[in-house]
Amino acid sequence: MEIATFSIVAIDPATGELGVAVASKFLAVGAVVPCARAGVGAVATQSYANVSYGPTGLELMAAGYSASETLARLLTDDPERELRQVGIVDARGGTATFTGSACHAWAGGRTGPGYAVQGNILTGPEVVDAMAHAFETTEGPLAARLLAALAAGDAAGGDRRGKQSAALLVVKERGGYGGYTDRFIDLRVDDHPEPVAELQRLYGIWRLYFEKPKPEDRLPLEGAVLVELQELMRALGYYQGPVHGQWDEATRRAYATLIGNENFEERIPLDADWIDRAVLEYLRDLARRRQG
């Protein structure tokens, strides 16, 4: 399975988040390349991908092997190692990257503090250089930095065969929906003319649904804010009562229904008596679009 692609594996030492971002002229690259486990590490396996590198690499790191030690073990056990390309980061921030001599040009990678970037069948080394620079100079959460690196690689030429798919995987302890898994962010664009741009759009939607609002962005449901919410809920079909600015039982029930129906339950508790600025703006835009 030849997967010409460019990817980045990285850790945010401040939060412990680990992640992989990848793009390729290959269908559903997110189903093959990225693999990560909270508190353990992350792996990207590509070129003529040995897909066992992901789970086996994580097991080795879970047993205490560093990223470089894990890479050495994976390659030692693989008679076709020169066809492989792999990037690894461990939970201590160690990194490693490997490009086999039989990978198709241009192919290569580099490591930096807490990250490894690599790619094959690229337009040139400028792709991985741009990715490294973007990751090192971008501020914000790990997902935003990974996507900045991916976008920079794409803009620098990316996969010289073209574009098809992209993916973002970030893990952290109890980061998944409801806190039951470590799968914090798992977004995939399987077949699209501009997969990296589409992945960035999906991340924006993920942020709206799942990011916790800052305390200063929580607006108490009272006064003009409550009146506007009642108006918006009427326009959207969630509320049929009078617009009187009172936090009564009918308004509470309508608001809880809205939160559940619009998938904001991870952002706003169903019994909340506040709304945050981003969700309020979303409801305004949704009402405008539905009204015409």
Coordinates of C-alpha atoms in Angstrom, one line a residue:
M1 CA 0.0 0.0 0.0
E2 CA 1.9 3.1 -1.2
I3 CA 0.7 6.2 0.7
A4 CA 2.4 9.3 -0.7
T5 CA 1.8 11.8 2.0
F6 CA 3.0 14.4 4.4
S7 CA 2.4 14.3 8.1
I8 CA 3.3 15.6 11.5
V9 CA 3.3 13.9 14.9
A10 CA 3.6 16.1 18.0
I11 CA 3.0 16.6 21.7
D12 CA 1.9 19.7 23.7
P13 CA 4.0 19.3 26.9
A14 CA 1.8 21.8 28.8
T15 CA -1.4 19.7 28.3
G16 CA -0.1 16.3 27.5
E17 CA -2.1 16.2 24.3
L18 CA -0.6 14.0 21.5
G19 CA -1.6 14.2 17.9
V20 CA -1.1 13.5 14.2
A21 CA -2.1 15.6 11.2
V22 CA -1.8 14.1 7.7
A23 CA -2.7 14.8 4.0
S24 CA -2.3 12.8 0.9
K25 CA -3.4 12.0 -2.7
F26 CA -4.9 8.8 -1.3
L27 CA -8.4 7.9 -0.3
A28 CA -9.2 8.2 3.4
V29 CA -5.7 8.6 4.6
G30 CA -6.9 9.1 8.2
A31 CA -8.0 5.4 8.3
V32 CA -4.4 4.3 7.7
V33 CA -1.6 6.7 8.8
P34 CA -2.4 8.2 12.3
C35 CA -2.3 6.2 15.5
A36 CA -2.1 7.7 19.0
R37 CA -2.8 6.9 22.7
A38 CA -3.0 9.4 25.6
G39 CA -0.1 9.2 27.9
V40 CA 1.9 7.0 25.5
G41 CA 2.6 8.5 22.1
A42 CA 1.7 9.0 18.5
V43 CA 2.7 7.4 15.3
A44 CA 2.3 8.2 11.6
T45 CA 3.1 5.3 9.2
Q46 CA 3.2 5.9 5.5
S47 CA 4.9 5.2 2.1
Y48 CA 4.4 1.4 1.5
A49 CA 2.7 1.5 4.9
N50 CA 3.2 -1.2 7.4
V51 CA 0.0 -0.5 9.3
S52 CA 1.2 -2.6 12.3
Y53 CA 3.7 0.2 13.1
G54 CA 0.9 2.2 14.8
P55 CA -0.4 -0.3 17.3
T56 CA 2.9 -2.0 17.8
G57 CA 4.7 1.3 18.3
L58 CA 2.2 2.3 20.9
E59 CA 2.6 -0.9 22.8
L60 CA 6.4 -0.5 22.8
M61 CA 6.1 3.1 24.1
A62 CA 3.5 2.0 26.7
A63 CA 6.1 -0.6 27.9
G64 CA 8.7 2.3 28.4
Y65 CA 10.5 2.5 25.1
S66 CA 11.3 6.0 23.8
A67 CA 10.4 7.2 20.4
S68 CA 13.8 6.4 19.0
E69 CA 14.0 3.0 20.7
T70 CA 10.5 2.2 19.4
L71 CA 11.6 3.2 15.8
A72 CA 14.6 1.0 16.1
R73 CA 12.6 -2.0 17.2
L74 CA 10.0 -1.5 14.4
L75 CA 12.6 -1.3 11.7
T76 CA 14.6 -4.3 13.1
D77 CA 11.6 -6.5 12.8
D78 CA 10.6 -5.4 9.3
P79 CA 12.5 -7.0 6.3
E80 CA 11.0 -4.3 4.0
R81 CA 12.0 -1.4 6.2
E82 CA 13.5 0.6 3.3
L83 CA 10.0 1.0 1.8
R84 CA 8.7 2.6 5.0
Q85 CA 8.3 6.1 6.3
V86 CA 7.3 6.7 9.9
G87 CA 7.2 9.5 12.4
I88 CA 7.0 8.9 16.2
V89 CA 6.6 11.1 19.3
D90 CA 6.5 9.7 22.8
A91 CA 4.7 11.1 25.9
R92 CA 8.0 12.5 27.3
G93 CA 8.5 14.6 24.1
G94 CA 11.0 12.3 22.4
T95 CA 10.8 12.2 18.6
A96 CA 12.0 10.1 15.7
T97 CA 11.5 10.0 12.0
F98 CA 12.6 7.5 9.3
T99 CA 12.6 7.5 5.6
G100 CA 13.6 4.3 3.8
S101 CA 16.0 4.4 0.9
A102 CA 13.3 2.9 -1.4
C103 CA 10.7 5.6 -0.7
H104 CA 9.9 7.7 -3.8
A105 CA 11.5 11.1 -4.2
W106 CA 11.2 13.6 -2.8
A107 CA 11.1 11.9 0.5
G108 CA 12.5 12.9 3.9
G109 CA 11.7 14.3 7.3
R110 CA 13.0 16.2 10.2
T111 CA 12.5 16.5 14.0
G112 CA 12.3 19.4 16.4
P113 CA 11.2 20.0 20.0
G114 CA 8.2 17.7 20.5
Y115 CA 7.5 17.0 16.9
A116 CA 8.5 15.1 13.8
V117 CA 7.5 15.9 10.2
Q118 CA 7.9 13.6 7.2
G119 CA 6.7 13.1 3.6
N120 CA 7.2 11.2 0.4
I121 CA 6.5 11.9 -3.3
L122 CA 6.6 15.6 -2.3
T123 CA 7.4 18.5 -4.5
G124 CA 10.6 19.0 -2.5
P125 CA 12.2 19.5 0.9
E126 CA 10.5 22.8 1.2
V127 CA 7.3 21.0 2.2
V128 CA 8.7 19.5 5.5
D129 CA 10.7 22.7 6.1
A130 CA 7.5 24.8 5.9
M131 CA 5.6 22.4 8.1
A132 CA 8.3 22.6 10.8
H133 CA 8.5 26.3 10.7
A134 CA 4.7 26.7 10.9
F135 CA 4.5 24.3 13.9
E136 CA 7.3 26.1 15.8
T137 CA 5.9 29.6 15.2
T138 CA 2.2 29.0 15.6
E139 CA 0.6 29.7 19.0
G140 CA -2.6 28.0 20.4
P141 CA -3.7 24.5 21.2
L142 CA -2.0 21.5 19.6
A143 CA -4.7 20.9 17.1
A144 CA -4.4 24.5 15.7
R145 CA -0.6 24.1 15.5
L146 CA -0.9 20.7 13.7
L147 CA -3.3 22.2 11.2
A148 CA -1.1 25.2 10.6
A149 CA 1.8 22.8 9.8
L150 CA -0.4 20.8 7.4
A151 CA -1.6 24.0 5.7
A152 CA 2.0 25.2 5.3
G153 CA 3.0 21.9 3.8
D154 CA 0.1 22.1 1.4
A155 CA 0.9 25.6 0.4
A156 CA 4.5 24.7 -0.2
G157 CA 3.6 22.0 -2.7
G158 CA 2.5 19.0 -0.7
D159 CA 2.0 15.7 -2.5
R160 CA 3.2 16.3 -6.0
R161 CA 0.5 13.9 -7.4
G162 CA -2.3 16.1 -6.1
K163 CA -4.8 16.2 -3.3
Q164 CA -7.5 13.9 -2.0
S165 CA -7.7 13.4 1.8
A166 CA -6.6 14.7 5.2
A167 CA -7.0 13.9 8.8
L168 CA -6.4 15.2 12.3
L169 CA -6.2 13.0 15.4
V170 CA -5.5 14.4 18.9
V171 CA -5.7 12.4 22.1
K172 CA -5.7 13.3 25.8
E173 CA -6.8 11.5 29.0
R174 CA -10.6 11.4 29.1
G175 CA -10.8 13.8 26.3
G176 CA -13.4 11.9 24.2
Y177 CA -17.1 12.5 24.2
G178 CA -18.4 12.2 27.7
G179 CA -14.9 11.6 29.0
Y180 CA -15.1 7.9 28.2
T181 CA -12.1 7.6 25.8
D182 CA -9.0 9.5 25.0
R183 CA -10.1 10.4 21.4
F184 CA -10.2 14.2 21.9
I185 CA -10.4 15.2 18.2
D186 CA -10.8 12.8 15.3
L187 CA -11.6 14.6 12.1
R188 CA -11.3 13.1 8.6
V189 CA -11.8 14.3 5.1
D190 CA -11.8 11.2 3.0
D191 CA -12.2 12.5 -0.6
H192 CA -12.2 16.3 -1.4
P193 CA -10.6 18.6 -4.0
E194 CA -9.2 20.7 -1.1
P195 CA -8.9 18.4 1.8
V196 CA -6.7 20.5 4.1
A197 CA -9.0 23.5 3.8
E198 CA -12.0 21.3 4.4
L199 CA -10.3 19.8 7.5
Q200 CA -9.7 23.3 8.8
R201 CA -13.4 24.1 8.3
L202 CA -14.4 21.0 10.2
Y203 CA -12.0 21.9 13.1
G204 CA -13.8 25.3 13.3
I205 CA -17.1 23.4 13.7
W206 CA -15.6 21.1 16.3
R207 CA -14.5 24.1 18.3
L208 CA -18.0 25.5 18.3
Y209 CA -19.5 22.2 19.5
F210 CA -16.9 21.0 22.0
E211 CA -14.6 23.8 23.2
K212 CA -15.4 25.0 26.7
P213 CA -16.2 28.7 26.7
K214 CA -14.1 31.1 28.7
P215 CA -15.8 32.5 31.9
E216 CA -15.9 36.0 30.5
D217 CA -17.8 34.7 27.4
R218 CA -20.7 33.2 29.5
L219 CA -23.6 35.6 29.3
P220 CA -26.3 35.3 32.0
L221 CA -29.7 34.7 30.6
E222 CA -31.3 37.9 31.8
G223 CA -32.4 41.2 30.4
A224 CA -31.7 41.9 26.7
V225 CA -29.8 38.6 26.3
L226 CA -32.7 36.5 27.5
V227 CA -35.2 38.5 25.3
E228 CA -33.0 37.9 22.3
L229 CA -32.7 34.2 23.1
Q230 CA -36.5 33.8 23.3
E231 CA -36.8 35.6 19.9
L232 CA -34.2 33.3 18.4
M233 CA -35.8 30.2 19.8
R234 CA -39.2 31.3 18.4
A235 CA -37.6 31.9 15.0
L236 CA -36.0 28.4 15.1
G237 CA -39.1 26.6 16.3
Y238 CA -37.9 25.8 19.8
Y239 CA -40.2 28.2 21.8
Q240 CA -43.8 29.2 21.3
G241 CA -44.3 31.4 24.4
P242 CA -44.3 35.1 24.8
V243 CA -41.1 37.1 24.5
H244 CA -41.2 38.6 28.0
G245 CA -37.6 38.2 29.2
Q246 CA -38.5 35.9 32.1
W247 CA -36.5 32.8 32.9
D248 CA -39.6 30.6 33.3
E249 CA -40.1 26.9 33.0
A250 CA -41.2 27.1 29.3
T251 CA -38.1 29.0 28.4
R252 CA -35.9 26.6 30.4
R253 CA -37.3 23.5 28.6
A254 CA -37.0 25.2 25.2
Y255 CA -33.4 26.1 25.9
A256 CA -32.5 22.6 27.0
T257 CA -34.1 21.1 23.9
L258 CA -32.1 23.6 21.7
I259 CA -28.8 22.6 23.4
G260 CA -29.5 18.9 22.8
N261 CA -30.8 19.3 19.3
E262 CA -28.0 21.6 18.1
N263 CA -25.4 19.3 19.7
F264 CA -24.0 21.8 22.3
E265 CA -24.4 19.5 25.3
E266 CA -20.6 19.1 25.7
R267 CA -20.2 22.9 25.6
I268 CA -23.3 24.0 27.6
P269 CA -24.9 21.9 30.4
L270 CA -28.6 21.2 29.7
D271 CA -29.6 23.0 32.9
A272 CA -27.4 26.1 32.2
D273 CA -28.8 29.6 32.8
W274 CA -26.2 31.2 30.6
I275 CA -25.2 31.2 26.9
D276 CA -21.8 31.9 25.5
R277 CA -21.0 34.5 22.8
A278 CA -20.0 32.0 20.1
V279 CA -23.2 30.0 20.5
L280 CA -25.3 33.1 20.5
E281 CA -23.7 34.3 17.3
Y282 CA -24.3 30.8 15.8
L283 CA -28.0 31.0 16.6
R284 CA -28.2 34.5 15.1
D285 CA -26.7 33.3 11.9
L286 CA -28.8 30.1 11.8
A287 CA -32.0 32.2 12.3
R288 CA -30.9 34.6 9.5
R289 CA -30.3 31.7 7.1
R290 CA -33.6 30.0 7.9
Q291 CA -35.5 33.2 7.4
G292 CA -34.2 33.7 4.0

